[in-house]
Amino acid sequence: MVYKVVTIFTVLLAVLIYRSGRVLKHNVLSLPSLPEAYYIGGDYKERCTIVRDETANTINYCEDITFWDHLDEQDRLARRFVLLGCDPNRKAWNTVMGPLRDPEPFAFLWLYSTESGSLHPVTLDNYPKGHDFHPLGMEVYPSKVGAPSNLFIVNHARANTTIEQFVLDPTQPTRAVHVRTLTSPYFVSPNSVALTSPTSFYVSNDHLMTRRLPSPFGKTLPVIESLAALPFSWLAHVTISPDGALQHKIVAFGVPFANGVAVSHDGSQVALSATTLGEVYFYDRNQSTDDLKFSHSVPVPFLPDNIMYADDGALIVTGHPHFPSVAAVAANKPGAKAASWTVSIRPISDTTRAKSEKDFVKRAYDLRAPLSASAIAPAVLTHEVETLFQSDGSVFGTSATGLVDTRTGTLYVSGLYEEGMLVCGPK
Ligand SMILES: *[C@@H]1O[C@H](CO)[C@@H](O)[C@H](O)[C@H]1NC(C)=O
Ligand SMILES: *[C@@H]1O[C@H](CO)[C@@H](O)[C@H](O)[C@H]1NC(C)=O
């Protein structure tokens, strides 16, 4: 009997180490030796600033930021804003990492103009009475020639996680008018959304077993699911009918901690963070059915959180280099800081690859960065990973989302438990 148990335990441990040994070694058990800060565009002290809400300090703990693009008649980009979802109360209410102490204080939306650098608070109009507001993933459809945009925000409300639908009108850009609350028994743990039309989207669910489970399960099972990188989470596609009814289908299952999701600009590809595996999955997308077919997986040197496709097609991936530090910051441990890391992922052309197919996966890459991604994540044949920003947390910590405006070469980063938004300009 004992022999059997030991055998089973050993096999499970071997599988665990085989699957997530790299992440356990580099992102859990040891602290990556990151610099104070590094920015690919030049000296961070000259290029980077942190924009804040100087009066009330509400641009804090922004899990997600996203571009709101205004297009002209020819679908060219005319104006671009950054929309920020910030929850200064996150240390009292976080349904992914805990705790679940106080859902009462409302979170904040802000609008940042990439042209003028001005900041404006966004009001929630027509918001249902008594309904909490705790934004996580969000995305807003581009406005075409002044038309209003649909905005979707994952909301960690107290009873369950919902998705709030708003309208943003370019004539009154600082008012988010609430349209409806989307709720479904399938919304077990929504985290991130990626729109496929003004009324349909992909939504990741990060855990099968959540913090919302009754005690003691809520405090143990999600941690086991995370630490063992159990492939229990999924990506779904949701279409909203004109009457508000939802059509829901699961398009990818068996993902360890499905987190950030993004659709490529031509609509043919979907990328998804598999956080606890330290990898980003790429899928080919059928644009008439929204079904997905797995195509590639690319390891990154941290636990990937939110992702976005930049204008030039690169996938921008941001995340957490050291999980225990994030937990320490979340738990308010004195002096705790947690690192930040943003990379780009680009497909490699066949000709580059053909040169030395055999040794290509053994190559060192990302050699400009003080801590090269290469030191942690093995190279792959299909994609190249390059560091855009990294910090040990002393300059900017707990990075959750990075956005790149390719027109100007500007990088925007928000931090799960960080104050303000990092803006790094071009040379
Ligand atoms: C989620 O909670 C809301 C109240 O905030 C309730 O109206 C809704 O029915 C709940 N949804 C599910 C699927 O339980
Ligand atoms: C997309 O799905 C439809 C319906 O199943 C199928 O007819 C079509 O061939 C698919 N397209 C691609 C590109 O696979």
Coordinates of C-alpha atoms and ligand atoms in Angstrom, one line a residue:
M1 CA 0.0 0.0 0.0
V2 CA 2.7 2.5 1.1
Y3 CA 4.7 1.4 -1.9
K4 CA 1.8 2.1 -4.2
V5 CA 1.2 5.6 -2.7
V6 CA 4.9 6.4 -3.0
T7 CA 4.9 5.3 -6.6
I8 CA 1.8 7.4 -7.5
F9 CA 3.3 10.3 -5.7
T10 CA 6.6 10.0 -7.5
V11 CA 4.9 9.7 -10.9
L12 CA 2.8 12.8 -10.1
L13 CA 5.8 14.7 -9.0
A14 CA 7.8 13.7 -12.1
V15 CA 4.9 14.9 -14.3
L16 CA 4.7 18.1 -12.4
I17 CA 8.4 18.8 -12.7
Y18 CA 8.4 17.8 -16.3
R19 CA 5.5 20.1 -17.2
S20 CA 6.3 23.1 -15.0
G21 CA 9.8 22.6 -13.7
R22 CA 11.1 25.6 -15.6
V23 CA 8.5 27.9 -14.1
L24 CA 8.9 26.4 -10.6
K25 CA 12.7 26.9 -10.8
H26 CA 12.8 30.4 -12.3
N27 CA 9.6 32.1 -11.4
V28 CA 8.7 30.5 -8.0
L29 CA 11.8 29.1 -6.2
S30 CA 14.4 31.7 -7.2
L31 CA 14.3 35.4 -7.6
P32 CA 15.3 36.4 -11.1
S33 CA 18.2 38.9 -11.0
L34 CA 16.6 41.8 -12.8
P35 CA 18.0 45.4 -13.0
E36 CA 16.3 48.4 -11.3
A37 CA 14.9 49.1 -14.7
Y38 CA 15.7 48.6 -18.4
Y39 CA 13.9 50.0 -21.4
I40 CA 14.7 49.0 -24.9
G41 CA 14.3 52.5 -26.3
G42 CA 17.1 54.1 -24.2
D43 CA 17.9 55.2 -20.7
Y44 CA 14.8 54.6 -18.6
K45 CA 15.5 57.7 -16.5
E46 CA 15.2 59.9 -19.5
R47 CA 12.5 58.0 -21.5
C48 CA 10.1 56.8 -18.9
T49 CA 7.7 58.6 -16.6
I50 CA 4.8 57.5 -14.4
V51 CA 1.5 59.3 -14.8
R52 CA -0.6 59.5 -11.7
D53 CA -3.8 60.9 -10.3
E54 CA -2.1 63.5 -8.2
T55 CA -5.2 64.5 -6.3
A56 CA -7.1 61.4 -5.2
N57 CA -4.5 58.6 -6.0
T58 CA -7.1 56.5 -7.9
I59 CA -4.8 55.4 -10.9
N60 CA -3.7 52.6 -8.7
Y61 CA -3.6 48.8 -9.1
C62 CA -4.7 48.9 -12.7
E63 CA -5.0 45.3 -13.9
D64 CA -5.9 46.2 -17.5
I65 CA -5.3 49.1 -19.9
T66 CA -6.5 49.1 -23.5
F67 CA -6.4 51.3 -26.5
W68 CA -9.6 53.1 -27.7
D69 CA -9.0 53.9 -31.3
H70 CA -10.9 56.5 -33.4
L71 CA -10.8 55.7 -37.1
D72 CA -11.5 57.9 -40.1
E73 CA -13.4 57.1 -43.3
Q74 CA -10.5 55.1 -44.7
D75 CA -10.2 53.1 -41.4
R76 CA -7.0 55.0 -40.7
L77 CA -6.1 55.7 -37.1
A78 CA -7.1 59.3 -36.3
R79 CA -6.9 59.4 -32.5
R80 CA -5.9 57.0 -29.8
F81 CA -6.7 56.9 -26.1
V82 CA -5.6 54.6 -23.3
L83 CA -8.5 53.4 -21.2
L84 CA -7.5 52.3 -17.7
G85 CA -9.3 50.1 -15.2
C86 CA -8.0 50.7 -11.7
D87 CA -9.0 49.2 -8.4
P88 CA -7.2 50.8 -5.4
N89 CA -9.3 48.4 -3.2
R90 CA -7.6 45.3 -4.8
K91 CA -5.8 44.4 -1.6
A92 CA -9.3 43.9 0.0
W93 CA -11.0 42.3 -3.0
N94 CA -9.2 40.1 -5.5
T95 CA -11.2 37.0 -6.6
V96 CA -8.1 35.5 -8.4
M97 CA -5.5 35.7 -5.7
G98 CA -7.6 36.7 -2.7
P99 CA -8.5 38.1 -0.3
L100 CA -12.3 38.3 -0.5
R101 CA -12.7 40.8 2.4
D102 CA -14.5 44.0 1.2
P103 CA -16.2 44.3 -2.2
E104 CA -17.7 47.7 -1.3
P105 CA -15.5 50.5 -2.6
F106 CA -15.9 51.1 -6.4
A107 CA -13.0 51.0 -8.8
F108 CA -12.2 53.7 -11.4
L109 CA -12.0 54.2 -15.1
W110 CA -9.6 56.7 -16.6
L111 CA -9.0 58.0 -20.1
Y112 CA -5.5 59.1 -21.2
S113 CA -4.9 60.9 -24.4
T114 CA -1.9 59.6 -26.3
E115 CA -1.7 63.0 -28.1
S116 CA -1.8 65.5 -25.3
G117 CA -0.9 63.2 -22.3
S118 CA -4.0 64.5 -20.5
L119 CA -5.9 62.4 -18.0
H120 CA -9.7 62.3 -17.5
P121 CA -11.8 60.3 -15.0
V122 CA -14.6 58.4 -16.7
T123 CA -18.0 58.3 -15.0
L124 CA -20.3 55.3 -15.0
D125 CA -23.7 56.5 -16.1
N126 CA -26.9 54.4 -15.8
Y127 CA -25.0 51.9 -13.6
P128 CA -27.2 49.4 -11.8
K129 CA -27.8 50.4 -8.1
G130 CA -26.2 48.1 -5.6
H131 CA -24.0 46.4 -8.2
D132 CA -20.2 46.3 -7.4
F133 CA -17.6 47.5 -9.9
H134 CA -14.2 45.7 -9.9
P135 CA -12.8 45.7 -13.4
L136 CA -10.4 43.1 -14.7
G137 CA -10.0 42.5 -18.4
M138 CA -11.6 45.0 -20.8
E139 CA -11.7 45.9 -24.4
V140 CA -13.4 48.6 -26.4
Y141 CA -14.4 48.4 -30.1
P142 CA -12.8 51.1 -32.3
S143 CA -15.0 54.1 -33.1
K144 CA -15.5 54.6 -36.8
V145 CA -16.0 58.1 -38.1
G146 CA -17.3 59.3 -34.7
A147 CA -19.7 56.4 -34.1
P148 CA -20.1 55.2 -30.5
S149 CA -18.1 52.2 -29.3
N150 CA -19.1 49.2 -27.3
L151 CA -17.0 48.6 -24.2
F152 CA -16.9 45.3 -22.3
I153 CA -15.4 44.9 -18.8
V154 CA -15.0 41.8 -16.7
N155 CA -16.4 42.7 -13.3
H156 CA -15.5 40.8 -10.1
A157 CA -18.8 41.5 -8.4
R158 CA -19.4 40.0 -5.0
A159 CA -21.8 37.2 -5.8
N160 CA -20.2 36.2 -9.1
T161 CA -18.1 37.5 -11.9
T162 CA -20.1 39.4 -14.6
I163 CA -19.3 41.2 -17.8
E164 CA -20.5 44.8 -18.0
Q165 CA -21.4 46.2 -21.4
F166 CA -21.1 50.0 -21.8
V167 CA -21.2 52.5 -24.7
L168 CA -18.4 55.1 -25.0
D169 CA -19.3 58.1 -27.3
P170 CA -16.5 60.1 -28.8
T171 CA -18.6 63.3 -28.4
Q172 CA -18.7 62.6 -24.6
P173 CA -15.6 60.4 -24.1
T174 CA -15.5 60.6 -20.3
R175 CA -19.0 59.0 -19.8
A176 CA -19.3 55.2 -19.9
V177 CA -23.1 54.6 -20.3
H178 CA -24.1 51.2 -18.9
V179 CA -26.1 49.0 -21.3
R180 CA -26.4 45.7 -19.6
T181 CA -24.8 43.2 -17.2
L182 CA -24.0 39.9 -18.9
T183 CA -24.2 36.9 -16.5
S184 CA -24.1 33.2 -17.2
P185 CA -23.4 29.9 -15.2
Y186 CA -20.5 29.5 -17.7
F187 CA -18.8 32.6 -16.3
V188 CA -17.0 30.7 -13.6
S189 CA -13.8 32.9 -13.5
P190 CA -13.7 35.4 -16.4
N191 CA -10.4 37.2 -16.6
S192 CA -9.8 38.8 -20.0
V193 CA -11.8 39.6 -23.1
A194 CA -11.0 40.1 -26.8
L195 CA -13.7 41.4 -29.1
T196 CA -14.5 39.7 -32.5
S197 CA -17.3 42.3 -33.3
P198 CA -19.1 45.0 -31.5
T199 CA -21.3 42.3 -29.9
S200 CA -19.1 39.2 -29.6
F201 CA -15.9 38.3 -27.8
Y202 CA -13.6 35.6 -26.6
V203 CA -13.4 35.4 -22.8
S204 CA -10.8 33.4 -20.8
N205 CA -11.7 31.7 -17.5
D206 CA -8.6 31.5 -15.4
H207 CA -9.6 28.7 -12.9
L208 CA -12.1 25.9 -12.7
M209 CA -11.7 25.9 -8.9
T210 CA -12.1 29.5 -7.6
R211 CA -11.6 31.5 -4.4
R212 CA -15.4 31.8 -4.3
L213 CA -15.7 28.1 -3.3
P214 CA -16.8 27.6 0.4
S215 CA -14.1 27.3 3.0
P216 CA -11.7 25.5 3.2
F217 CA -11.9 24.8 -0.6
G218 CA -11.7 28.4 -1.7
K219 CA -8.4 28.9 0.0
T220 CA -6.8 25.6 -1.1
L221 CA -8.1 24.2 -4.4
P222 CA -7.3 27.3 -6.5
V223 CA -3.8 27.4 -5.1
I224 CA -3.3 23.7 -6.0
E225 CA -4.7 24.4 -9.5
S226 CA -2.2 27.2 -9.9
L227 CA 0.9 25.7 -8.4
A228 CA 0.5 22.4 -10.1
A229 CA -0.3 24.2 -13.4
L230 CA -3.4 21.9 -13.7
P231 CA -4.8 22.3 -17.2
F232 CA -8.4 23.0 -16.0
S233 CA -9.2 26.4 -17.5
W234 CA -10.5 27.5 -20.8
L235 CA -11.3 30.0 -23.5
A236 CA -14.9 30.6 -24.6
H237 CA -16.6 32.6 -27.3
V238 CA -19.7 34.6 -26.5
T239 CA -22.2 36.3 -28.9
I240 CA -24.9 38.7 -27.7
S241 CA -28.2 38.6 -29.4
P242 CA -30.1 41.9 -29.9
D243 CA -32.4 40.9 -26.9
G244 CA -29.3 40.4 -24.7
A245 CA -29.4 36.6 -24.7
L246 CA -26.0 34.9 -24.9
Q247 CA -24.7 32.2 -27.2
H248 CA -21.8 30.6 -25.4
K249 CA -19.3 28.0 -26.6
I250 CA -16.0 26.7 -25.3
V251 CA -13.3 27.0 -28.0
A252 CA -10.2 25.8 -26.1
F253 CA -10.1 23.7 -23.0
G254 CA -7.3 22.2 -21.0
V255 CA -5.2 25.4 -20.6
P256 CA -3.3 25.9 -17.3
F257 CA -4.5 29.3 -16.0
A258 CA -5.9 30.8 -19.2
N259 CA -5.3 34.6 -18.8
G260 CA -4.8 37.4 -21.3
V261 CA -6.4 36.9 -24.7
A262 CA -6.0 38.8 -28.0
V263 CA -7.2 38.6 -31.6
S264 CA -4.7 39.6 -34.3
H265 CA -5.6 42.6 -36.5
D266 CA -6.5 40.5 -39.5
G267 CA -8.6 38.2 -37.4
S268 CA -6.9 35.0 -38.4
Q269 CA -5.1 34.3 -35.1
V270 CA -5.8 34.2 -31.4
A271 CA -3.2 34.3 -28.6
L272 CA -3.8 33.2 -25.1
S273 CA -1.6 33.3 -22.0
A274 CA -1.1 30.0 -20.2
T275 CA 0.1 31.7 -17.1
T276 CA 1.2 28.9 -14.8
L277 CA 3.0 27.2 -17.7
G278 CA 4.9 30.3 -18.6
E279 CA 3.8 30.0 -22.2
V280 CA 1.7 31.9 -24.8
Y281 CA -0.5 29.7 -27.0
F282 CA -1.3 30.7 -30.5
Y283 CA -4.4 29.4 -32.4
D284 CA -5.6 29.6 -36.0
R285 CA -9.0 31.2 -36.0
N286 CA -11.9 30.3 -38.3
Q287 CA -13.4 33.7 -38.8
S288 CA -16.9 32.5 -39.7
T289 CA -17.3 30.1 -36.7
D290 CA -14.8 31.6 -34.2
D291 CA -13.5 28.0 -33.7
L292 CA -9.8 27.7 -32.9
K293 CA -7.1 25.3 -33.8
F294 CA -3.9 25.2 -31.7
S295 CA -0.9 26.1 -33.8
H296 CA 2.1 27.1 -31.6
S297 CA 3.3 27.6 -28.1
V298 CA 6.0 30.1 -27.1
P299 CA 7.7 30.1 -23.7
V300 CA 8.3 33.4 -22.0
P301 CA 10.6 34.2 -19.1
F302 CA 7.7 35.1 -16.6
L303 CA 4.1 34.2 -15.8
P304 CA 2.3 35.9 -18.7
D305 CA -0.7 38.0 -17.8
N306 CA -2.3 40.4 -20.3
I307 CA -1.4 40.5 -24.0
M308 CA -2.1 42.7 -27.0
Y309 CA -1.3 42.8 -30.7
A310 CA 0.6 45.9 -31.6
D311 CA -0.1 47.8 -34.9
D312 CA 2.9 46.0 -36.6
G313 CA 1.6 42.6 -35.7
A314 CA 4.0 41.8 -32.8
L315 CA 2.4 40.3 -29.8
I316 CA 3.1 42.3 -26.6
V317 CA 3.2 40.1 -23.5
T318 CA 3.5 41.3 -19.9
G319 CA 3.6 39.4 -16.7
H320 CA 5.1 38.4 -13.4
P321 CA 8.7 37.2 -13.1
H322 CA 8.4 36.0 -9.6
F323 CA 5.1 34.8 -8.2
P324 CA 5.9 34.7 -4.4
S325 CA 6.8 38.4 -4.6
V326 CA 3.4 39.3 -6.1
A327 CA 1.7 37.3 -3.3
A328 CA 3.8 39.2 -0.7
V329 CA 2.9 42.6 -2.2
A330 CA -0.8 41.5 -2.3
A331 CA -0.6 40.5 1.3
N332 CA 0.9 43.9 2.2
K333 CA 4.1 42.5 3.6
P334 CA 6.3 45.4 4.6
G335 CA 9.0 46.3 2.1
A336 CA 7.7 43.8 -0.5
K337 CA 8.2 44.6 -4.1
A338 CA 7.5 42.5 -7.2
A339 CA 9.2 42.6 -10.6
S340 CA 7.9 43.6 -14.0
W341 CA 8.7 42.3 -17.5
T342 CA 7.3 43.1 -21.0
V343 CA 8.4 41.3 -24.2
S344 CA 7.4 41.3 -27.8
I345 CA 6.9 38.0 -29.7
R346 CA 7.4 38.0 -33.5
P347 CA 7.2 35.2 -36.0
I348 CA 10.5 34.2 -37.5
S349 CA 10.7 34.1 -41.3
D350 CA 11.4 30.7 -42.9
T351 CA 14.6 31.9 -44.5
T352 CA 16.2 33.0 -41.2
R353 CA 15.2 29.6 -39.7
A354 CA 16.4 27.5 -42.7
K355 CA 20.0 28.8 -42.2
S356 CA 20.7 26.6 -39.3
E357 CA 17.6 24.6 -38.6
K358 CA 19.4 22.1 -36.3
D359 CA 21.0 24.5 -33.8
F360 CA 18.3 27.2 -34.1
V361 CA 16.4 26.1 -31.0
K362 CA 19.6 26.1 -29.0
R363 CA 20.4 29.7 -29.8
A364 CA 20.8 32.5 -27.3
Y365 CA 18.4 35.4 -28.0
D366 CA 17.3 38.7 -26.4
L367 CA 20.9 39.6 -25.7
R368 CA 20.4 43.3 -25.2
A369 CA 18.4 43.0 -22.0
P370 CA 20.4 42.9 -18.7
L371 CA 18.5 39.7 -17.8
S372 CA 18.1 38.0 -21.2
A373 CA 14.8 36.1 -21.7
S374 CA 17.1 33.4 -23.1
A375 CA 18.4 32.7 -19.6
I376 CA 15.0 31.5 -18.5
A377 CA 12.9 30.5 -21.5
P378 CA 14.2 28.1 -24.2
A379 CA 14.2 29.4 -27.8
V380 CA 11.7 28.1 -30.3
L381 CA 11.9 27.5 -34.1
T382 CA 8.9 29.7 -34.9
H383 CA 9.1 32.9 -32.9
E384 CA 11.6 35.4 -31.5
V385 CA 11.1 36.9 -28.0
E386 CA 12.6 40.3 -27.1
T387 CA 12.5 42.3 -23.9
L388 CA 10.9 45.8 -24.1
F389 CA 11.0 46.6 -20.4
Q390 CA 12.0 44.9 -17.2
S391 CA 12.4 46.0 -13.6
D392 CA 13.1 44.4 -10.2
G393 CA 10.0 46.3 -9.0
S394 CA 11.9 49.3 -7.5
V395 CA 11.1 51.5 -10.5
F396 CA 7.8 49.9 -11.6
G397 CA 6.4 46.7 -10.1
T398 CA 3.7 44.0 -10.6
S399 CA 3.3 44.6 -14.4
A400 CA 0.1 43.2 -15.7
T401 CA -0.5 44.8 -19.1
G402 CA 1.8 46.5 -21.7
L403 CA 0.6 48.4 -24.7
V404 CA 2.8 49.5 -27.6
D405 CA 1.8 52.4 -29.9
T406 CA 3.9 51.5 -33.0
R407 CA 3.2 54.9 -34.6
T408 CA 5.1 56.8 -31.9
G409 CA 7.1 53.9 -30.4
T410 CA 5.6 54.5 -27.0
L411 CA 5.2 51.8 -24.4
Y412 CA 2.5 51.9 -21.7
V413 CA 2.6 49.5 -18.7
S414 CA 0.2 49.1 -15.8
G415 CA 0.8 47.2 -12.6
L416 CA -1.6 44.9 -10.7
Y417 CA -0.5 46.5 -7.4
E418 CA 1.5 49.5 -8.6
E419 CA 0.7 53.2 -8.5
G420 CA 0.2 55.1 -11.7
M421 CA 0.9 54.0 -15.3
L422 CA 4.4 53.8 -16.8
V423 CA 4.9 55.7 -20.1
C424 CA 8.1 55.1 -21.9
G425 CA 8.7 57.3 -25.0
P426 CA 10.8 56.8 -28.1
K427 CA 14.3 58.0 -28.7
Ligands
LIG1 C1 -24.7 36.6 -10.5 O1 -25.1 37.6 -9.5 C2 -26.1 38.5 -9.9 C3 -26.3 39.5 -8.8 O2 -25.1 40.3 -8.8 C4 -27.4 37.7 -10.2 O3 -28.4 38.6 -10.7 C5 -27.1 36.6 -11.3 O4 -28.2 35.8 -11.5 C6 -25.9 35.8 -10.8 N1 -25.6 34.9 -11.9 C7 -25.4 33.6 -11.8 C8 -25.1 32.8 -13.0 O5 -25.6 33.0 -10.7
LIG2 C1 -14.6 27.4 -41.1 O1 -15.7 26.6 -40.6 C2 -16.6 26.3 -41.7 C3 -17.8 25.6 -41.0 O2 -17.4 24.5 -40.3 C4 -16.0 25.5 -42.8 O3 -16.9 25.3 -43.8 C5 -14.8 26.3 -43.3 O4 -14.1 25.5 -44.3 C6 -13.9 26.7 -42.2 N1 -12.8 27.6 -42.7 C7 -11.6 27.3 -42.5 C8 -10.6 28.3 -43.1 O5 -11.1 26.3 -42.0

